Coordinates of C-alpha atoms in Angstrom, one line a residue:
Chain A
M1 CA 0.0 0.0 0.0
D2 CA 2.9 2.3 0.8
F3 CA 4.2 1.7 -2.7
L4 CA 1.0 3.0 -4.2
T5 CA 0.7 5.9 -1.9
E6 CA 4.2 7.0 -2.4
S7 CA 3.9 6.6 -6.2
L8 CA 0.7 8.6 -6.2
R9 CA 2.4 11.4 -4.2
A10 CA 5.4 11.3 -6.5
A11 CA 3.1 11.4 -9.6
L12 CA 1.2 14.4 -8.3
S13 CA 4.5 16.2 -7.6
L14 CA 5.6 15.6 -11.2
I15 CA 2.4 17.0 -12.5
L16 CA 2.3 20.0 -10.2
A17 CA 6.0 20.8 -10.9
L18 CA 5.2 20.6 -14.6
D19 CA 8.0 18.1 -15.2
P20 CA 9.4 18.7 -18.7
E21 CA 9.2 15.0 -19.6
V22 CA 5.5 14.8 -18.5
V23 CA 4.6 18.1 -20.2
G24 CA 6.4 17.0 -23.4
A25 CA 4.5 13.7 -23.6
V26 CA 1.2 15.4 -22.9
W27 CA 1.9 18.1 -25.5
T28 CA 2.8 15.5 -28.2
S29 CA -0.3 13.4 -27.4
L30 CA -2.6 16.5 -27.6
Y31 CA -1.3 18.0 -30.8
T32 CA -1.0 14.8 -32.7
S33 CA -4.5 13.7 -31.6
M34 CA -6.0 17.1 -32.4
A35 CA -4.5 17.2 -35.8
G36 CA -5.6 13.6 -36.4
I37 CA -9.1 14.2 -35.3
L38 CA -9.3 17.4 -37.4
L39 CA -8.3 15.5 -40.5
A40 CA -10.6 12.6 -39.6
A41 CA -13.5 15.1 -39.2
L42 CA -12.7 16.6 -42.7
V43 CA -13.0 13.1 -44.2
G44 CA -15.5 11.4 -41.8
I45 CA -18.2 14.1 -41.6
P46 CA -18.8 14.5 -45.4
L47 CA -18.4 10.7 -45.9
G48 CA -20.9 10.0 -43.1
T49 CA -23.4 12.6 -44.5
L50 CA -23.1 11.1 -48.0
I51 CA -23.7 7.6 -46.7
G52 CA -26.5 8.8 -44.4
V53 CA -28.6 10.6 -47.0
G54 CA -27.6 8.6 -50.0
H55 CA -29.6 5.8 -51.6
F56 CA -27.0 3.8 -53.5
T57 CA -26.3 0.1 -54.3
G58 CA -23.9 -1.3 -51.7
R59 CA -24.8 1.1 -49.0
R60 CA -25.2 -1.7 -46.5
A61 CA -21.8 -3.1 -47.5
V62 CA -20.2 0.3 -46.9
L63 CA -21.8 0.5 -43.5
T64 CA -20.6 -3.0 -42.6
L65 CA -17.1 -2.0 -43.7
L66 CA -17.2 1.2 -41.6
N67 CA -18.3 -0.8 -38.5
T68 CA -15.5 -3.3 -39.1
L69 CA -12.9 -0.5 -39.4
M70 CA -14.2 1.0 -36.2
A71 CA -13.4 -2.2 -34.3
L72 CA -9.9 -2.7 -35.8
P73 CA -7.2 -3.1 -33.2
T74 CA -4.9 -0.1 -33.3
V75 CA -1.8 -2.2 -33.8
V76 CA -3.3 -3.6 -37.0
V77 CA -3.9 0.0 -38.3
G78 CA -0.3 0.8 -37.2
L79 CA 1.0 -2.3 -39.0
V80 CA -0.8 -1.6 -42.3
I81 CA 0.4 2.0 -42.3
Y82 CA 3.9 0.9 -41.3
G83 CA 3.9 -1.2 -44.4
F84 CA 3.2 1.9 -46.5
L85 CA 5.6 4.2 -44.8
S86 CA 8.5 1.9 -44.1
R87 CA 11.6 2.4 -46.3
Q88 CA 10.7 -0.5 -48.6
G89 CA 7.0 0.6 -48.7
P90 CA 5.3 2.5 -51.5
L91 CA 5.4 5.8 -49.5
G92 CA 8.8 5.1 -48.0
A93 CA 10.5 7.9 -49.9
W94 CA 8.5 10.5 -48.0
G95 CA 10.5 9.7 -44.9
L96 CA 7.5 9.9 -42.6
L97 CA 8.0 6.8 -40.5
F98 CA 8.8 7.6 -36.8
T99 CA 7.7 11.2 -37.1
P100 CA 4.6 13.0 -35.6
M101 CA 3.2 13.2 -39.1
A102 CA 3.1 9.4 -39.3
M103 CA 1.3 9.3 -36.0
I104 CA -1.2 11.9 -37.3
V105 CA -1.8 9.8 -40.5
G106 CA -2.4 6.7 -38.3
Q107 CA -4.7 8.5 -36.0
T108 CA -6.7 10.0 -38.9
V109 CA -7.2 6.4 -40.3
L110 CA -8.2 5.3 -36.8
A111 CA -10.7 8.0 -36.1
A112 CA -12.2 8.6 -39.6
P113 CA -14.5 5.5 -39.5
I114 CA -15.7 6.5 -36.0
V115 CA -16.5 10.0 -37.0
A116 CA -18.2 8.7 -40.2
N117 CA -20.2 6.1 -38.4
Y118 CA -21.5 8.5 -35.7
T119 CA -22.3 11.0 -38.5
V120 CA -24.3 8.4 -40.4
A121 CA -26.3 7.7 -37.2
A122 CA -26.9 11.5 -36.6
V123 CA -27.9 12.1 -40.2
T124 CA -30.2 9.1 -40.5
G125 CA -31.9 10.0 -37.2
A126 CA -32.6 13.5 -38.4
D127 CA -36.0 14.8 -39.5
P128 CA -36.4 13.6 -43.1
R129 CA -38.0 17.0 -44.0
I130 CA -34.9 19.0 -43.5
I131 CA -33.3 18.5 -46.9
N132 CA -36.5 19.1 -48.9
T133 CA -37.3 22.2 -46.8
A134 CA -33.9 23.6 -47.6
L135 CA -34.2 22.7 -51.3
T136 CA -37.6 24.2 -51.7
L137 CA -36.4 27.5 -50.1
G138 CA -33.8 27.7 -52.8
A139 CA -30.7 25.8 -51.4
G140 CA -28.5 23.7 -53.6
R141 CA -27.7 20.1 -52.6
L142 CA -24.5 21.1 -50.8
R143 CA -26.2 24.0 -48.9
A144 CA -29.1 21.6 -48.0
A145 CA -26.6 19.0 -46.7
W146 CA -24.9 21.7 -44.6
Q147 CA -28.3 22.7 -43.2
L148 CA -28.9 19.1 -42.3
L149 CA -25.5 19.0 -40.4
L150 CA -26.4 22.2 -38.6
E151 CA -29.7 20.7 -37.5
V152 CA -27.8 17.6 -36.1
R153 CA -24.8 19.5 -34.9
F154 CA -24.8 17.9 -31.5
G155 CA -24.6 14.4 -33.0
V156 CA -21.8 15.5 -35.3
I157 CA -19.8 17.1 -32.4
A158 CA -20.4 13.9 -30.5
A159 CA -18.9 12.0 -33.4
V160 CA -15.7 14.2 -33.3
V161 CA -15.4 13.9 -29.5
A162 CA -15.8 10.1 -29.7
G163 CA -13.1 9.9 -32.3
F164 CA -10.8 12.1 -30.2
G165 CA -11.4 9.8 -27.2
R166 CA -10.2 6.9 -29.3
V167 CA -7.0 8.5 -30.6
I168 CA -5.8 10.1 -27.5
A169 CA -6.0 6.8 -25.6
E170 CA -4.5 4.5 -28.2
V171 CA -1.0 3.1 -28.0
G172 CA -0.6 0.8 -31.0
V173 CA -0.4 3.5 -33.8
A174 CA 1.7 5.9 -31.7
M175 CA 4.2 3.1 -30.8
M176 CA 4.5 1.6 -34.3
L177 CA 4.5 4.7 -36.4
G178 CA 6.0 7.2 -33.9
G179 CA 8.6 4.9 -32.5
N180 CA 8.3 6.4 -29.0
I181 CA 11.2 8.8 -29.5
R182 CA 11.9 10.9 -26.4
G183 CA 10.9 14.6 -26.8
Y184 CA 9.7 14.0 -30.4
T185 CA 7.1 11.2 -30.8
R186 CA 6.7 10.1 -27.2
T187 CA 3.0 10.4 -26.2
M188 CA 1.3 9.8 -22.9
T189 CA 0.4 6.2 -23.7
T190 CA 3.7 5.2 -25.1
A191 CA 5.6 6.8 -22.3
I192 CA 3.4 5.0 -19.7
A193 CA 4.2 1.7 -21.4
L194 CA 7.9 2.4 -21.6
E195 CA 8.5 4.1 -18.2
T196 CA 6.5 1.5 -16.3
S197 CA 8.5 -1.3 -17.8
K198 CA 11.7 0.5 -16.7
G199 CA 10.4 0.6 -13.2
E200 CA 9.4 4.3 -13.3
F201 CA 5.9 3.7 -12.0
A202 CA 5.4 7.1 -10.5
F203 CA 6.2 8.7 -13.9
G204 CA 3.7 6.3 -15.6
L205 CA 1.1 7.1 -13.0
A206 CA 1.5 10.8 -13.5
L207 CA 0.8 10.5 -17.2
G208 CA -2.0 8.0 -16.4
L209 CA -3.6 10.7 -14.2
V210 CA -3.4 13.3 -16.9
L211 CA -4.8 10.8 -19.5
M212 CA -7.7 9.9 -17.2
T213 CA -8.5 13.6 -16.7
V214 CA -8.5 14.2 -20.5
A215 CA -10.7 11.1 -20.9
L216 CA -13.0 12.3 -18.1
V217 CA -13.4 15.7 -19.7
V218 CA -14.1 14.2 -23.1
N219 CA -16.7 11.9 -21.7
L220 CA -18.4 14.6 -19.6
F221 CA -18.6 16.7 -22.8
L222 CA -20.0 13.8 -24.7
N223 CA -22.6 13.2 -22.0
L224 CA -23.6 16.8 -22.1
L225 CA -24.1 16.7 -25.8
Q226 CA -26.1 13.5 -25.7
Q227 CA -28.5 15.1 -23.2
R228 CA -29.3 17.9 -25.7
Chain B
M1 CA -50.3 32.9 -73.0
E2 CA -47.4 30.6 -72.2
P3 CA -48.3 28.5 -69.2
I4 CA -46.0 29.0 -66.2
L5 CA -45.8 25.2 -65.6
S6 CA -46.6 22.4 -68.0
L7 CA -46.5 18.6 -67.7
H8 CA -46.0 16.5 -70.8
H9 CA -46.4 12.7 -70.7
L10 CA -45.4 12.7 -67.1
E11 CA -44.9 9.4 -65.3
Y12 CA -43.6 8.8 -61.8
R13 CA -43.4 5.4 -60.2
R14 CA -42.9 4.7 -56.5
G15 CA -41.9 1.3 -55.2
G16 CA -43.4 -0.5 -58.2
Q17 CA -46.9 0.0 -56.8
F18 CA -48.0 3.6 -57.3
T19 CA -47.8 5.3 -60.6
L20 CA -48.6 9.0 -61.3
N21 CA -49.5 9.3 -64.9
I22 CA -50.4 12.7 -66.4
D23 CA -50.5 13.1 -70.2
H24 CA -50.8 16.8 -70.4
L25 CA -51.5 19.6 -67.8
D26 CA -50.9 23.3 -68.0
F27 CA -50.9 25.9 -65.1
Q28 CA -51.4 29.5 -66.1
A29 CA -49.6 32.3 -64.3
G30 CA -51.6 34.2 -61.7
R31 CA -54.3 31.5 -61.2
V32 CA -55.3 29.3 -58.3
Y33 CA -55.5 25.5 -58.8
L34 CA -56.9 23.1 -56.3
L35 CA -55.8 19.4 -56.5
A36 CA -58.6 17.3 -55.1
G37 CA -58.8 13.6 -54.7
P38 CA -58.8 10.8 -52.1
N39 CA -55.8 10.0 -49.9
G40 CA -53.1 8.2 -52.0
A41 CA -54.4 9.7 -55.3
G42 CA -51.0 11.3 -55.9
K43 CA -51.6 14.9 -54.9
S44 CA -48.5 15.3 -52.6
T45 CA -46.4 13.4 -55.2
L46 CA -47.6 15.8 -57.9
L47 CA -46.7 18.8 -55.7
Q48 CA -43.2 17.4 -55.1
L49 CA -42.8 16.9 -58.9
L50 CA -44.0 20.4 -59.6
G51 CA -41.7 21.8 -56.9
L52 CA -38.8 20.0 -58.7
L53 CA -38.0 18.0 -55.6
L54 CA -38.6 14.7 -57.4
P55 CA -37.5 13.9 -60.9
P56 CA -40.1 12.2 -63.1
D57 CA -39.3 8.8 -64.5
R58 CA -40.7 9.8 -67.9
G59 CA -42.0 12.9 -69.6
E60 CA -41.0 16.4 -68.9
I61 CA -41.9 19.5 -66.9
L62 CA -41.7 22.8 -68.6
F63 CA -41.2 26.1 -66.6
A64 CA -42.3 29.1 -68.7
G65 CA -41.9 27.1 -71.8
S66 CA -38.4 25.7 -71.1
A67 CA -37.9 22.1 -70.2
V68 CA -36.5 21.5 -66.7
Q69 CA -33.1 19.8 -66.9
G70 CA -30.9 18.7 -64.0
G71 CA -28.2 20.4 -62.0
A72 CA -27.8 24.2 -61.8
Q73 CA -30.8 24.9 -64.1
R74 CA -33.1 22.9 -61.8
Q75 CA -31.7 24.7 -58.7
R76 CA -32.2 28.1 -60.4
L77 CA -35.8 27.2 -61.3
R78 CA -36.4 25.8 -57.8
R79 CA -35.9 29.4 -56.5
Q80 CA -39.0 30.4 -58.4
I81 CA -41.2 27.6 -57.0
T82 CA -41.7 27.1 -53.3
L83 CA -43.5 24.2 -51.6
V84 CA -45.2 24.5 -48.2
E85 CA -45.5 21.0 -46.9
Q86 CA -48.5 19.6 -45.0
S87 CA -46.5 19.4 -41.8
P88 CA -43.9 22.1 -42.3
F89 CA -40.4 21.7 -40.8
M90 CA -39.0 24.7 -38.9
F91 CA -35.2 25.0 -38.8
D92 CA -33.7 25.3 -35.3
G93 CA -33.6 29.0 -34.4
T94 CA -36.0 31.9 -34.4
V95 CA -38.9 32.7 -36.7
Y96 CA -36.7 35.4 -38.2
D97 CA -33.9 32.9 -38.9
N98 CA -36.4 30.7 -40.7
L99 CA -37.7 33.5 -42.9
A100 CA -34.2 34.8 -43.6
F101 CA -33.0 31.4 -44.8
G102 CA -34.2 31.7 -48.4
L103 CA -33.6 35.5 -48.5
R104 CA -29.9 35.0 -47.6
L105 CA -29.6 32.5 -50.4
R106 CA -31.0 35.1 -52.8
D107 CA -28.6 37.7 -51.4
V108 CA -31.4 39.8 -49.8
R109 CA -29.8 41.3 -46.7
G110 CA -29.9 44.2 -44.3
D111 CA -32.9 46.5 -44.1
L112 CA -34.6 45.1 -47.1
Q113 CA -34.4 41.6 -45.5
R114 CA -35.9 42.9 -42.2
H115 CA -38.6 44.8 -44.0
R116 CA -39.7 41.9 -46.2
I117 CA -39.8 39.5 -43.2
A118 CA -41.8 42.0 -41.1
S119 CA -44.2 42.5 -44.0
A120 CA -44.6 38.7 -44.6
L121 CA -45.3 38.0 -40.9
E122 CA -47.8 40.8 -40.8
K123 CA -49.7 39.3 -43.8
V124 CA -50.1 36.0 -41.9
G125 CA -51.1 37.9 -38.7
L126 CA -47.9 37.1 -36.8
Q127 CA -46.4 40.6 -36.6
G128 CA -43.7 40.8 -33.9
F129 CA -43.0 37.1 -33.9
E130 CA -39.5 37.5 -35.3
S131 CA -37.6 36.7 -32.1
R132 CA -39.8 33.7 -31.1
Q133 CA -38.1 30.3 -31.2
A134 CA -39.6 28.3 -34.1
S135 CA -39.7 25.2 -32.0
A136 CA -42.0 26.9 -29.5
L137 CA -44.7 27.7 -32.0
S138 CA -48.1 26.0 -32.0
G139 CA -49.2 23.9 -34.9
G140 CA -51.3 26.7 -36.4
E141 CA -48.5 29.3 -35.9
T142 CA -46.0 26.9 -37.6
R143 CA -48.2 26.7 -40.7
R144 CA -48.6 30.4 -40.8
V145 CA -44.8 31.0 -40.4
A146 CA -44.3 28.4 -43.1
L147 CA -46.6 30.3 -45.4
A148 CA -44.8 33.6 -44.6
R149 CA -41.4 31.8 -45.1
A150 CA -42.6 30.9 -48.6
M151 CA -44.3 34.2 -49.5
V152 CA -41.3 36.3 -48.4
L153 CA -39.4 34.7 -51.3
R154 CA -42.0 36.0 -53.8
P155 CA -42.0 32.8 -55.9
K156 CA -43.7 32.7 -59.2
V157 CA -45.4 29.4 -58.2
L158 CA -46.5 28.6 -54.6
L159 CA -47.4 25.0 -53.9
L160 CA -49.3 24.1 -50.7
D161 CA -49.9 20.6 -49.5
E162 CA -53.2 20.6 -47.5
P163 CA -52.3 23.9 -45.9
T164 CA -55.5 24.4 -44.0
A165 CA -56.0 20.8 -42.7
G166 CA -56.3 21.1 -39.0
L167 CA -56.1 24.8 -39.0
D168 CA -58.3 26.5 -36.3
R169 CA -61.4 28.3 -37.5
D170 CA -60.1 31.8 -36.6
S171 CA -56.9 31.3 -38.7
L172 CA -58.6 29.9 -41.8
P173 CA -60.1 33.2 -43.2
L174 CA -56.7 35.0 -42.7
F175 CA -54.8 32.1 -44.3
E176 CA -57.1 32.0 -47.3
S177 CA -57.2 35.8 -47.7
C178 CA -53.4 35.6 -48.0
L179 CA -53.6 33.0 -50.7
A180 CA -56.4 34.8 -52.5
A181 CA -54.3 37.9 -52.8
L182 CA -51.4 36.1 -54.4
P183 CA -52.8 35.7 -58.0
G184 CA -53.2 39.5 -58.1
E185 CA -49.4 39.7 -57.7
G186 CA -48.9 37.2 -60.6
V187 CA -48.3 34.2 -58.4
T188 CA -49.7 30.8 -59.4
V189 CA -51.0 29.0 -56.4
I190 CA -51.5 25.2 -56.5
I191 CA -53.1 23.7 -53.4
S192 CA -53.9 20.1 -52.6
T193 CA -57.0 19.9 -50.5
H194 CA -59.8 17.8 -49.2
D195 CA -62.0 20.9 -48.6
A196 CA -64.6 20.9 -51.4
E197 CA -65.6 24.5 -50.5
Q198 CA -62.1 25.9 -50.8
S199 CA -62.3 26.1 -54.6
R200 CA -65.3 28.4 -54.3
R201 CA -63.7 30.5 -51.6
L202 CA -60.4 30.9 -53.6
R203 CA -62.1 31.0 -57.0
G204 CA -59.8 28.3 -58.1
E205 CA -59.8 25.7 -60.8
V206 CA -60.3 22.1 -59.5
L207 CA -58.1 19.3 -60.8
R208 CA -59.1 15.9 -59.6
L209 CA -56.7 13.1 -59.2
E210 CA -57.7 9.5 -58.7
A211 CA -55.2 6.6 -58.5
G212 CA -52.5 8.8 -60.0
R213 CA -54.5 10.0 -63.0
L214 CA -56.3 13.3 -63.7
I215 CA -60.0 12.8 -64.3
S216 CA -62.2 14.9 -66.7
P217 CA -63.6 18.3 -65.6
E218 CA -67.2 16.9 -65.8
A219 CA -66.3 14.2 -63.4
V220 CA -64.6 16.7 -61.2
E221 CA -67.7 18.8 -60.9
S222 CA -69.8 15.8 -60.0
A223 CA -67.2 14.6 -57.5
M224 CA -66.8 17.9 -55.8
T225 CA -70.6 18.3 -55.6
F226 CA -70.8 14.8 -54.0
S227 CA -68.0 15.7 -51.6
A228 CA -69.8 19.0 -50.6
M229 CA -73.0 17.0 -50.0
E230 CA -71.1 14.5 -48.0
G231 CA -69.6 17.4 -45.9
A232 CA -73.1 18.9 -45.4
V233 CA -74.4 15.5 -44.2

């Protein structure tokens, strides 16, 4: 019990003292996840809207694929992208492997199906009269789709928040594509895994507390949106 | 005179069961037309086709003599035809936001926008309603705001899907007087209705649909008389 109490005390000291290692990992996690979710939203929201309002052959198959992609283990996503970005891979010449950019690409791939799926749910649950009302008042198809998204904005924000929750807490993509390089690609999750294995439990616990706080804030926000 | 809207050999199928089939139909500018017929006759579908919200499977729709194509031309023409649905949807926001939606798309802004919105609301007896939340309106108020939202755009053709069904007695004369004034401004009004007396009140021409087909004027007269008698009983 003393071990846990002492570790917790040490972890809180590291956080309150704004330990550079802790702050560095938190910062890397936050900016890569935010960039990843931004790109995922740019892809996932239009894709989800298109699937949600569209009536096309193969729609059910696309939805099944999206659901499958949502459940993919992060290491599998990391593995596939690693294949593309590694030196022998088709995009190896870009030199992206073990850089924050590679992590952002991985997190985009990880979050886009989540954002798209949640957007599909929001759009299909919307009032079916929205699009026709916008069209008959003079909107074009794009403007009508934008109006639909405005009407279901809480569902769309929830989609983005859920995607962010997934990427900030993942370890597989960050480890495989970032390489856990200290001060460069080390995130909260990869640092927890590494430092704990080295016996630096208090350091891991400090990052774990920050990560839990971020997850708590994200979920509180999600709950707030779902109540609206 | 060139009809404002014409249908030529129009056919629209839905789910392999229902087919709307109209060989030829003209709507003249500045007139009132009433689409009568039983439930499921195709009145709402015809309004959606006339509003360019549904594409026909066969045949063509002409607006002021020009065949309606797809894409940008359809969208441009849609700005001259506005449909008020039976159960209108109000966008999230205020009454003003709802009325301003179509005006913004037409680049009507500032004082002119405010003036036109105030005037349209006054016509439907809802002056001062601008800042009300649209979601808080009663059913009758929603219909009147929907009418104002369509009239504020000054369309050449106004389509209304059973606009007075369920409207309270006090609102009906005001609602109909708004509609009756529109032909004088050159607007063609096409209304689907179950109210046999409405054609007399609005001095409109009755077009009767049955099972997706137009029936002859003689049959219309007889059917409307029968409906009126039914209503009286």
